[in-house]
């Protein structure tokens, strides 16, 4: 064969060495030893080292591809051969190492060969003189043997460690260092003998500390400085044997001026404390404390301060874990005494700069363990309580209370503290009085700290607010505080405390809020504002089922009162918003959720039915309830009350609600004596919005009675009603039911019926907009024909703009119908599929459309792209960017705003692509900063700001022009526009500055 002739052609001494390794593999048919006997000797015994190197290189390449096929005897002969070649010329060594790497992966390697190979490498190879790839090969050989021949290597004792130290010494390449660091970690973690070479091993690794490495631009290897830092830290913090060498090094680096060195040292110290004990730290504690204290007292860097506090906490925790013998010194006690001596006296100076650094140091030490917490709080808390009483200024008291709060929050780390052990035991009542005084202080800032302290106190049940008088006093003060400017914080605290003390809130806070809800105020505006706060407060405390049973009747009673008094829509919306908040808070509690549902939903339906009948009989009271604003506020209440029902309870409720709308069955409603019959799809059809809120929130497995009839009624209403609100809610309800309808013939018939109603309606007639609305809501369940119908409507002069806006609806999830929270079937990656299927058609339609309707295609495209996941959009950017830029010239403000919103993240994530169009982008953005629409001006300024992420060399020619143009928005009449202009212009001023 041709291959055999190649082997025998001694007249061409380099031909075998030039044969690819894959071709040589075809020659191995009778075993590797047989193959070697036919190998031309000139390749391996040639006097020219280059020729020998090429021969061994080919052999090594073959081994790398077929090492798993070798037999034990073959591996033995090959190892002996390669070991002898390690004494060859330095040009041959790289190929020899490649062969040994292949052999190190053989499973049939005889015992002792791994040790033999490593001894030969340690003795014969000067690793530091090799190229990076060859040094990496040596590390790979060592790694392979450590993974497969651990016991054999441990038999070498400390000689293996010493040999590796010689190999690693002087390594500089980060690719090799990552492998070498891993080997050192394995040496320590797997208990290899270090012998007398502990210090040498520490020196050969610690010379890289702190890591100073900046990856080159466009580095294909992707090695980051953080990778080297973490790998080296894992070594330094892996054994207490390094402590006597490492701790002086860390103290030295802490005293340096380099911030990165300080951060690395502090993080390494924190890591070391996890494995160190009292013995390792004893000698260095004074120096470590001095360095940490200095950094916290003097540093201007928040990062360094945070790491210092973490290191102090780790040191205290390490000393807390140490087991003391009878004759040993208690280092923790002496260490904490030093901290208290240096920090405690600063707490008496709440106006001085060192008060907070001292408090943070004390809190860090106290947070290390229960023992440190007891020791610190016994000394500090009585002092702080005394200082609070001593100082009368609100700012000073706020500082002291914040420090007390910091120590109190640490108590949450431990479930229970024996009375008398910590500093709170003697001052508990005094601290409660301090908190109560803060709640009544005129200073809002002090009130906020007091509210937070009361919240923490309440969460520590069983120890702090154990007294009924204290609890009731706290709730009373919290209620009174809620009437002031600290309302939001007070309500958040009330919501947190209510589940712990439900009886107190039900007895003290709810009755008072109910009473004040009925009271009047001097002016109408202040009365409305006060009522809104009372409603919000009632909702905020409804975080326990027993409280919900008290607050829900109050809220419903208020809503009924407003309806009877023909109150404003704003008052009704406020009551509905509070009910919605209560519904959300009840969803995770089965009992509370069912109580809310069976109490609130029938009541709201009854009020709405009564209002609708009064409207039919020309009775004025209650008409406000039927306004779109109020009905829209009732929808989320009913939806939230329904989504979390169990299927059994939901089925029980649906058996009443659906007959109400289909048959006018009102018997289950409270106060069901109505003046006339209920006609939900006739005179009272606006209430279909409430039906939508209920049936579209039901679990998928709940059967809806007479569903086909209901779907037909909804379909007819959505296509024929002249009221846009009613037609839209009917279409949404129809879409929600169809979404959950099981697939089959019935669903196909319903959809065909919908198509038969939509297509003629879209073609002509007075209800074209209603047909379009129905098409948009049910499009996800229809076929390609209806999608093409929607795309075709973009060229319609009457419906085109509405159809373009509809693309935003298609790409977004409806908050009240078609989303997962309502148990709807939302397909995975539906946005990506819609983009793939329809954007090419939009682009094609744009190019073929007339000038009067091109804006519709641009608007539809911008809506689609604006809802598309950004990674997908970046990949499609080159083909669509020209259209997006053209959309910026469109006069439609919606198109401009949507396109700017789409371009802004692209400027941040795809600067290279965007820089190709920088001239157009600069011009368009600057023009839009003068738009008459405020939202467009703000978006354009944000995009102008984001332009500074493009390469500096591309932007510098435009710097002066942009700075001059951005001077005009600085005088804009709107503050938000001026704010964006200042930020954008500042970045352009800094463009090209050193260090930017």
Coordinates of C-alpha atoms in Angstrom, one line a residue, residues 292-801:
X292 CA -8.4 47.1 61.2
X293 CA -9.2 49.9 63.6
X294 CA -7.0 52.3 61.6
X295 CA -8.7 51.4 58.3
X296 CA -12.2 51.8 59.7
X297 CA -11.4 55.1 61.4
X298 CA -9.5 56.7 58.5
X299 CA -10.6 55.1 55.2
X300 CA -12.8 56.9 52.8
X301 CA -13.6 53.7 50.9
X302 CA -16.8 51.9 51.7
X303 CA -15.5 48.7 50.3
X304 CA -12.5 48.7 52.6
X305 CA -14.7 49.5 55.6
X306 CA -17.0 46.6 54.7
X307 CA -14.2 44.2 54.4
X308 CA -12.6 45.3 57.6
X309 CA -15.8 44.8 59.5
X310 CA -16.1 41.3 57.9
X311 CA -12.6 40.5 58.9
X312 CA -13.1 41.6 62.5
X313 CA -16.3 39.5 62.7
X314 CA -14.4 36.5 61.4
X315 CA -11.6 37.0 63.9
X316 CA -14.0 37.2 66.8
X317 CA -15.9 34.1 65.5
X318 CA -12.6 32.3 65.2
X319 CA -11.6 33.1 68.8
X320 CA -15.1 32.2 70.0
X321 CA -14.8 28.7 68.5
X322 CA -11.5 28.0 70.3
X323 CA -11.7 25.4 73.1
X324 CA -9.9 26.7 76.3
X325 CA -7.8 24.5 78.5
X326 CA -7.7 25.3 82.3
X327 CA -4.3 27.0 82.1
X328 CA -4.6 28.8 78.8
X329 CA -5.4 32.5 78.4
X330 CA -8.8 33.6 77.2
X331 CA -7.8 35.5 74.0
X332 CA -11.4 36.4 73.1
X333 CA -11.9 38.2 76.4
X334 CA -8.7 40.2 76.0
X335 CA -9.4 40.9 72.3
X336 CA -12.9 42.2 73.1
X337 CA -11.5 44.3 76.0
X338 CA -9.2 45.9 73.5
X339 CA -12.0 46.7 71.2
X340 CA -14.2 48.1 74.0
X341 CA -11.3 50.2 75.3
X342 CA -10.6 51.8 71.9
X343 CA -14.2 52.3 70.8
X344 CA -16.6 52.6 73.8
X345 CA -15.7 56.2 74.7
X346 CA -16.5 57.4 71.2
X347 CA -20.2 56.4 71.7
X348 CA -20.5 59.3 74.2
X349 CA -19.9 61.8 71.4
X350 CA -22.9 61.4 68.9
X351 CA -21.9 64.5 67.0
X352 CA -18.2 63.4 66.4
X353 CA -17.0 61.6 63.2
X354 CA -15.7 58.5 65.1
X355 CA -19.0 57.6 66.7
X356 CA -20.3 55.6 63.7
X357 CA -16.9 53.8 62.9
X358 CA -16.7 52.8 66.6
X359 CA -20.3 51.6 66.6
X360 CA -19.8 49.5 63.4
X361 CA -16.6 47.9 64.9
X362 CA -18.5 47.0 68.1
X363 CA -21.5 45.6 66.1
X364 CA -19.2 43.6 63.9
X365 CA -17.5 42.0 66.9
X366 CA -20.9 41.5 68.6
X367 CA -22.3 39.7 65.5
X368 CA -19.6 37.0 65.5
X369 CA -21.1 34.7 68.2
X370 CA -23.5 34.6 71.0
X371 CA -20.6 34.9 73.5
X372 CA -19.3 38.1 71.8
X373 CA -22.8 39.5 71.7
X374 CA -23.2 39.1 75.4
X375 CA -19.8 40.6 76.2
X376 CA -20.3 43.7 74.0
X377 CA -23.9 44.4 74.8
X378 CA -23.3 44.2 78.6
X379 CA -20.8 47.0 78.3
X380 CA -22.3 49.1 75.5
X381 CA -26.1 49.1 75.9
X382 CA -26.4 50.7 79.3
X383 CA -24.1 53.4 78.1
X384 CA -26.2 54.1 75.0
X385 CA -29.4 54.2 76.9
X386 CA -27.8 56.6 79.4
X387 CA -26.6 58.8 76.5
X388 CA -30.1 58.9 74.9
X389 CA -31.5 60.2 78.1
X390 CA -28.7 62.7 78.5
X391 CA -28.9 64.2 75.1
X392 CA -32.0 66.2 74.1
X393 CA -31.4 67.1 70.5
X394 CA -33.3 65.0 68.0
X395 CA -30.3 64.5 65.7
X396 CA -28.2 63.2 68.6
X397 CA -31.0 60.9 69.8
X398 CA -31.5 59.6 66.3
X399 CA -27.8 58.6 66.1
X400 CA -27.9 56.9 69.4
X401 CA -31.2 55.1 68.6
X402 CA -29.8 53.9 65.3
X403 CA -26.8 52.4 67.2
X404 CA -29.1 50.7 69.6
X405 CA -31.1 49.4 66.7
X406 CA -28.0 47.9 65.2
X407 CA -27.3 45.9 68.3
X408 CA -31.0 44.9 68.5
X409 CA -31.0 43.6 65.0
X410 CA -28.1 41.3 65.8
X411 CA -30.3 39.7 68.4
X412 CA -32.4 38.2 65.5
X413 CA -29.5 35.9 64.7
X414 CA -30.1 33.8 67.8
X415 CA -33.5 32.3 68.5
X416 CA -33.4 32.7 72.3
X417 CA -31.3 34.4 74.9
X418 CA -31.4 33.5 78.5
X419 CA -32.5 36.4 80.7
X420 CA -29.7 38.1 82.4
X421 CA -27.0 37.1 79.9
X422 CA -27.0 40.1 77.6
X423 CA -27.2 43.8 78.0
X424 CA -30.9 44.1 77.3
X425 CA -32.1 42.3 80.4
X426 CA -31.7 45.3 82.7
X427 CA -32.6 48.0 80.2
X428 CA -35.5 46.3 78.3
X429 CA -38.2 48.6 79.7
X430 CA -36.0 51.6 79.4
X431 CA -35.4 50.8 75.7
X432 CA -39.2 50.4 75.1
X433 CA -39.7 53.9 76.6
X434 CA -36.9 55.2 74.4
X435 CA -38.6 53.8 71.3
X436 CA -42.0 55.2 72.3
X437 CA -40.5 58.6 72.9
X438 CA -39.0 58.5 69.4
X439 CA -42.4 57.8 67.9
X440 CA -43.8 60.9 69.5
X441 CA -40.9 63.2 68.7
X442 CA -41.5 66.0 66.3
X443 CA -38.5 65.0 64.2
X444 CA -39.6 62.9 61.3
X445 CA -36.2 61.3 61.0
X446 CA -36.3 60.2 64.6
X447 CA -39.8 58.8 64.1
X448 CA -38.6 56.7 61.2
X449 CA -35.9 55.1 63.3
X450 CA -38.3 54.6 66.1
X451 CA -40.8 52.8 63.8
X452 CA -38.0 50.5 62.5
X453 CA -36.9 49.8 66.1
X454 CA -40.5 49.0 67.1
X455 CA -40.8 46.6 64.1
X456 CA -37.6 44.8 65.2
X457 CA -38.9 44.7 68.8
X458 CA -42.1 43.1 67.7
X459 CA -40.3 40.4 65.6
X460 CA -38.4 39.3 68.7
X461 CA -41.5 37.8 70.3
X462 CA -41.3 36.1 73.6
X463 CA -38.6 38.5 74.9
X464 CA -39.2 42.1 74.2
X465 CA -42.8 43.2 73.8
X466 CA -44.0 40.6 76.1
X467 CA -46.0 43.0 78.2
X468 CA -49.5 43.6 77.0
X469 CA -49.3 47.3 78.1
X470 CA -46.1 47.7 76.1
X471 CA -47.6 46.1 73.0
X472 CA -50.7 48.1 73.2
X473 CA -48.8 51.3 73.8
X474 CA -46.6 50.6 70.8
X475 CA -49.6 49.9 68.5
X476 CA -51.3 53.1 69.8
X477 CA -48.2 55.2 69.1
X478 CA -47.8 53.5 65.7
X479 CA -51.4 54.4 64.8
X480 CA -50.9 58.0 65.9
X481 CA -47.6 58.2 64.0
X482 CA -49.4 57.0 60.8
X483 CA -51.3 60.3 60.8
X484 CA -48.1 62.2 60.2
X485 CA -45.4 62.3 57.6
X486 CA -44.0 58.9 58.5
X487 CA -47.1 57.2 57.2
X488 CA -45.5 54.7 54.8
X489 CA -42.9 53.5 57.3
X490 CA -45.6 53.2 60.0
X491 CA -47.8 51.1 57.8
X492 CA -45.0 48.8 56.8
X493 CA -44.2 48.3 60.5
X494 CA -47.8 47.7 61.3
X495 CA -48.1 45.1 58.6
X496 CA -45.0 43.3 60.0
X497 CA -46.2 43.4 63.6
X498 CA -49.9 42.5 63.0
X499 CA -49.4 38.7 62.5
X500 CA -47.5 38.6 65.8
X501 CA -50.0 40.6 67.8
X502 CA -53.4 40.2 66.0
X503 CA -55.6 40.7 69.1
X504 CA -53.9 44.0 70.0
X505 CA -54.3 45.3 66.4
X506 CA -57.9 44.2 66.2
X507 CA -58.7 45.7 69.6
X508 CA -56.7 49.0 69.4
X509 CA -55.9 50.0 65.9
X510 CA -58.8 48.8 63.7
X511 CA -61.6 50.3 65.8
X512 CA -59.8 53.6 66.0
X513 CA -59.3 53.6 62.2
X514 CA -62.9 52.8 61.6
X515 CA -63.9 55.6 63.9
X516 CA -61.7 58.1 62.1
X517 CA -62.8 56.9 58.7
X518 CA -66.3 58.1 59.6
X519 CA -65.2 61.4 61.0
X520 CA -65.1 64.6 59.0
X521 CA -62.5 67.2 58.3
X522 CA -62.5 70.9 57.9
X523 CA -61.9 71.0 54.1
X524 CA -62.9 68.5 51.4
X525 CA -59.4 67.9 50.2
X526 CA -58.0 67.2 53.7
X527 CA -61.0 65.0 54.4
X528 CA -60.4 62.9 51.3
X529 CA -56.7 62.6 52.0
X530 CA -57.3 61.5 55.6
X531 CA -59.9 58.9 54.4
X532 CA -57.4 57.5 51.9
X533 CA -54.8 57.1 54.7
X534 CA -57.3 55.4 56.9
X535 CA -58.2 53.0 54.1
X536 CA -54.5 52.3 53.4
X537 CA -53.9 51.7 57.1
X538 CA -56.7 49.2 57.3
X539 CA -55.3 47.3 54.3
X540 CA -51.7 47.5 55.7
X541 CA -52.6 45.8 59.0
X542 CA -54.7 43.1 57.3
X543 CA -51.9 40.5 57.4
X544 CA -53.6 38.0 59.7
X545 CA -56.9 36.2 59.1
X546 CA -58.4 37.4 62.4
X547 CA -57.6 41.0 61.4
X548 CA -58.9 40.5 57.9
X549 CA -62.3 39.5 59.4
X550 CA -62.4 42.9 61.2
X551 CA -61.1 45.1 58.4
X552 CA -62.9 43.7 55.4
X553 CA -66.4 44.6 56.7
X554 CA -65.2 48.1 57.5
X555 CA -63.8 48.6 54.0
X556 CA -67.0 47.2 52.4
X557 CA -69.2 49.4 54.6
X558 CA -67.2 52.4 53.6
X559 CA -67.6 51.6 49.9
X560 CA -71.4 51.1 50.3
X561 CA -71.6 54.4 52.2
X562 CA -69.8 56.2 49.3
X563 CA -72.1 54.6 46.8
X564 CA -75.3 55.6 48.6
X565 CA -74.0 59.1 49.1
X566 CA -73.1 59.3 45.4
X567 CA -69.5 59.9 46.3
X568 CA -66.7 60.6 43.9
X569 CA -65.0 58.0 41.7
X570 CA -61.7 58.7 43.5
X571 CA -63.2 57.6 46.9
X572 CA -64.4 54.4 45.4
X573 CA -61.1 53.7 43.7
X574 CA -59.3 54.2 46.9
X575 CA -61.5 51.7 48.7
X576 CA -61.1 49.2 45.9
X577 CA -57.3 49.6 46.0
X578 CA -57.3 48.9 49.7
X579 CA -59.4 45.8 49.1
X580 CA -57.0 44.7 46.4
X581 CA -54.1 45.0 48.8
X582 CA -55.9 42.9 51.4
X583 CA -56.7 40.3 48.7
X584 CA -53.0 40.0 47.8
X585 CA -52.0 39.6 51.4
X586 CA -54.6 36.8 51.9
X587 CA -53.6 34.7 48.9
X588 CA -51.2 32.4 50.7
X589 CA -53.6 31.7 53.6
X590 CA -56.3 29.3 52.5
X591 CA -58.8 30.3 55.3
X592 CA -58.2 34.0 54.8
X593 CA -58.4 33.7 51.0
X594 CA -61.8 31.9 51.1
X595 CA -63.2 34.3 53.7
X596 CA -62.2 37.3 51.6
X597 CA -63.6 35.7 48.4
X598 CA -67.0 34.7 49.8
X599 CA -67.4 38.0 51.6
X600 CA -66.1 40.6 49.1
X601 CA -67.0 39.1 45.6
X602 CA -70.8 38.8 46.3
X603 CA -70.8 42.2 47.9
X604 CA -69.1 43.9 45.0
X605 CA -71.4 42.1 42.5
X606 CA -74.4 43.1 44.5
X607 CA -73.4 46.7 44.6
X608 CA -72.7 46.7 40.9
X609 CA -76.0 45.0 40.0
X610 CA -77.9 47.5 42.1
X611 CA -76.1 50.4 40.5
X612 CA -76.8 49.1 37.0
X613 CA -80.5 48.6 37.8
X614 CA -80.8 52.1 39.3
X615 CA -79.3 53.4 36.1
X616 CA -81.8 51.5 34.1
X617 CA -84.6 53.0 36.1
X618 CA -83.1 56.5 35.9
X619 CA -82.3 56.6 39.6
X620 CA -79.3 58.8 40.2
X621 CA -77.6 57.4 43.4
X622 CA -74.9 54.8 42.7
X623 CA -74.2 55.7 39.1
X624 CA -70.6 56.5 40.0
X625 CA -70.0 52.8 40.6
X626 CA -70.5 52.2 36.9
X627 CA -67.8 54.6 35.7
X628 CA -65.0 52.9 33.8
X629 CA -62.4 54.1 36.4
X630 CA -64.3 52.4 39.3
X631 CA -65.1 49.2 37.4
X632 CA -61.4 49.0 36.4
X633 CA -60.5 49.3 40.1
X634 CA -62.9 46.5 41.0
X635 CA -61.4 44.1 38.4
X636 CA -58.1 43.4 40.2
X637 CA -60.0 42.9 43.5
X638 CA -62.1 40.1 42.1
X639 CA -59.2 38.6 40.2
X640 CA -56.9 38.5 43.2
X641 CA -59.7 37.0 45.3
X642 CA -60.1 34.2 42.8
X643 CA -56.7 33.2 41.4
X644 CA -55.5 31.3 44.6
X645 CA -58.8 29.4 45.3
X646 CA -58.6 25.6 45.4
X647 CA -60.4 23.9 42.5
X648 CA -63.1 22.7 44.9
X649 CA -63.8 26.2 46.3
X650 CA -63.6 27.8 42.9
X651 CA -66.2 25.3 41.5
X652 CA -68.5 26.2 44.4
X653 CA -68.2 29.9 43.6
X654 CA -68.5 29.5 39.8
X655 CA -71.8 27.7 40.3
X656 CA -73.3 31.0 41.6
X657 CA -71.5 33.7 39.6
X658 CA -72.0 32.3 36.0
X659 CA -75.8 31.8 36.4
X660 CA -75.9 35.4 37.6
X661 CA -74.7 36.6 34.3
X662 CA -76.5 34.1 32.1
X663 CA -79.8 33.7 33.9
X664 CA -79.9 36.8 36.0
X665 CA -80.0 34.6 39.1
X666 CA -79.4 37.0 42.0
X667 CA -80.5 34.9 45.0
X668 CA -76.9 34.4 46.3
X669 CA -76.2 38.1 46.5
X670 CA -76.6 39.9 49.8
X671 CA -79.4 42.4 49.8
X672 CA -80.9 40.9 46.7
X673 CA -84.2 42.9 46.6
X674 CA -83.7 44.7 43.3
X675 CA -86.2 46.9 41.5
X676 CA -86.1 45.0 38.2
X677 CA -84.6 41.9 36.6
X678 CA -80.9 41.7 35.9
X679 CA -80.0 41.6 32.2
X680 CA -76.2 41.2 32.1
X681 CA -76.0 41.1 28.3
X682 CA -78.7 43.6 27.8
X683 CA -79.3 46.9 29.7
X684 CA -76.6 46.1 32.3
X685 CA -73.9 44.8 30.0
X686 CA -71.2 47.1 31.4
X687 CA -70.9 44.6 34.3
X688 CA -69.4 42.0 31.9
X689 CA -66.0 43.5 33.2
X690 CA -66.7 41.9 36.6
X691 CA -67.5 38.6 34.9
X692 CA -64.2 38.8 33.0
X693 CA -62.3 39.4 36.3
X694 CA -63.9 36.3 37.8
X695 CA -64.0 33.6 35.1
X696 CA -60.6 34.5 33.6
X697 CA -58.9 34.1 37.0
X698 CA -60.3 30.6 37.7
X699 CA -57.9 27.6 37.7
X700 CA -57.8 25.8 34.4
X701 CA -59.3 22.6 35.7
X702 CA -62.5 24.3 37.0
X703 CA -65.5 23.5 34.8
X704 CA -67.6 26.6 33.8
X705 CA -71.3 25.8 33.5
X706 CA -73.0 26.5 30.2
X707 CA -69.7 27.6 28.8
X708 CA -70.6 27.4 25.1
X709 CA -73.7 29.7 25.7
X710 CA -71.5 32.1 27.6
X711 CA -68.9 32.2 24.8
X712 CA -71.6 33.0 22.2
X713 CA -73.0 35.8 24.3
X714 CA -69.5 37.3 24.8
X715 CA -68.7 37.0 21.1
X716 CA -71.9 38.8 20.1
X717 CA -71.4 41.5 22.7
X718 CA -67.8 42.1 21.7
X719 CA -68.7 42.6 18.0
X720 CA -71.8 44.7 18.4
X721 CA -71.6 46.9 21.5
X722 CA -71.1 50.6 20.8
X723 CA -69.4 51.1 24.2
X724 CA -65.6 50.6 23.7
X725 CA -65.1 49.6 27.3
X726 CA -67.8 47.0 27.3
X727 CA -66.8 45.6 23.9
X728 CA -63.1 45.4 25.0
X729 CA -63.8 43.6 28.3
X730 CA -66.2 41.2 26.4
X731 CA -63.4 40.4 23.9
X732 CA -60.9 39.9 26.7
X733 CA -63.3 37.6 28.6
X734 CA -63.9 35.6 25.4
X735 CA -60.1 35.3 24.8
X736 CA -59.5 34.2 28.4
X737 CA -62.1 31.5 28.2
X738 CA -60.9 30.3 24.8
X739 CA -57.3 30.2 26.1
X740 CA -58.3 27.7 28.8
X741 CA -60.8 25.7 26.7
X742 CA -59.7 22.1 26.0
X743 CA -58.7 21.5 22.4
X744 CA -61.3 19.7 20.3
X745 CA -64.3 20.1 18.1
X746 CA -66.1 22.4 20.4
X747 CA -63.2 24.8 20.5
X748 CA -62.8 24.7 16.7
X749 CA -66.5 25.5 16.2
X750 CA -66.2 28.5 18.6
X751 CA -63.1 29.8 16.8
X752 CA -64.8 29.4 13.4
X753 CA -67.8 31.3 14.7
X754 CA -65.4 34.1 15.9
X755 CA -63.8 34.2 12.5
X756 CA -67.1 34.4 10.7
X757 CA -68.1 37.4 12.9
X758 CA -64.7 39.2 12.6
X759 CA -63.9 39.0 8.9
X760 CA -67.2 40.7 7.7
X761 CA -66.9 43.2 10.6
X762 CA -63.4 44.2 9.6
X763 CA -64.3 44.6 6.0
X764 CA -67.1 47.2 6.5
X765 CA -69.7 48.4 8.9
X766 CA -70.0 50.5 12.1
X767 CA -68.2 48.0 14.3
X768 CA -64.8 47.7 12.6
X769 CA -62.9 48.8 15.7
X770 CA -64.7 46.2 17.8
X771 CA -63.8 43.5 15.3
X772 CA -60.2 44.6 15.4
X773 CA -60.1 44.5 19.2
X774 CA -61.5 40.9 19.2
X775 CA -59.0 39.9 16.6
X776 CA -56.1 41.2 18.7
X777 CA -57.2 39.4 21.8
X778 CA -57.9 36.0 20.2
X779 CA -55.1 36.1 17.6
X780 CA -52.9 33.7 19.6
X781 CA -55.4 30.9 19.1
X782 CA -56.0 31.5 15.4
X783 CA -54.1 30.4 12.3
X784 CA -51.8 32.1 9.8
X785 CA -54.8 33.4 7.8
X786 CA -55.9 35.7 10.6
X787 CA -52.3 36.9 11.2
X788 CA -52.1 37.9 7.6
X789 CA -55.4 39.7 8.0
X790 CA -54.0 41.7 10.9
X791 CA -50.8 42.6 8.9
X792 CA -53.0 43.7 6.0
X793 CA -54.9 46.1 8.3
X794 CA -51.7 48.1 8.7
X795 CA -52.4 49.6 5.2
X796 CA -56.0 50.5 6.1
X797 CA -56.4 54.3 6.4
X798 CA -59.0 54.0 9.2
X799 CA -57.8 51.0 11.3
X800 CA -54.1 51.1 10.4
X801 CA -52.9 53.2 13.5

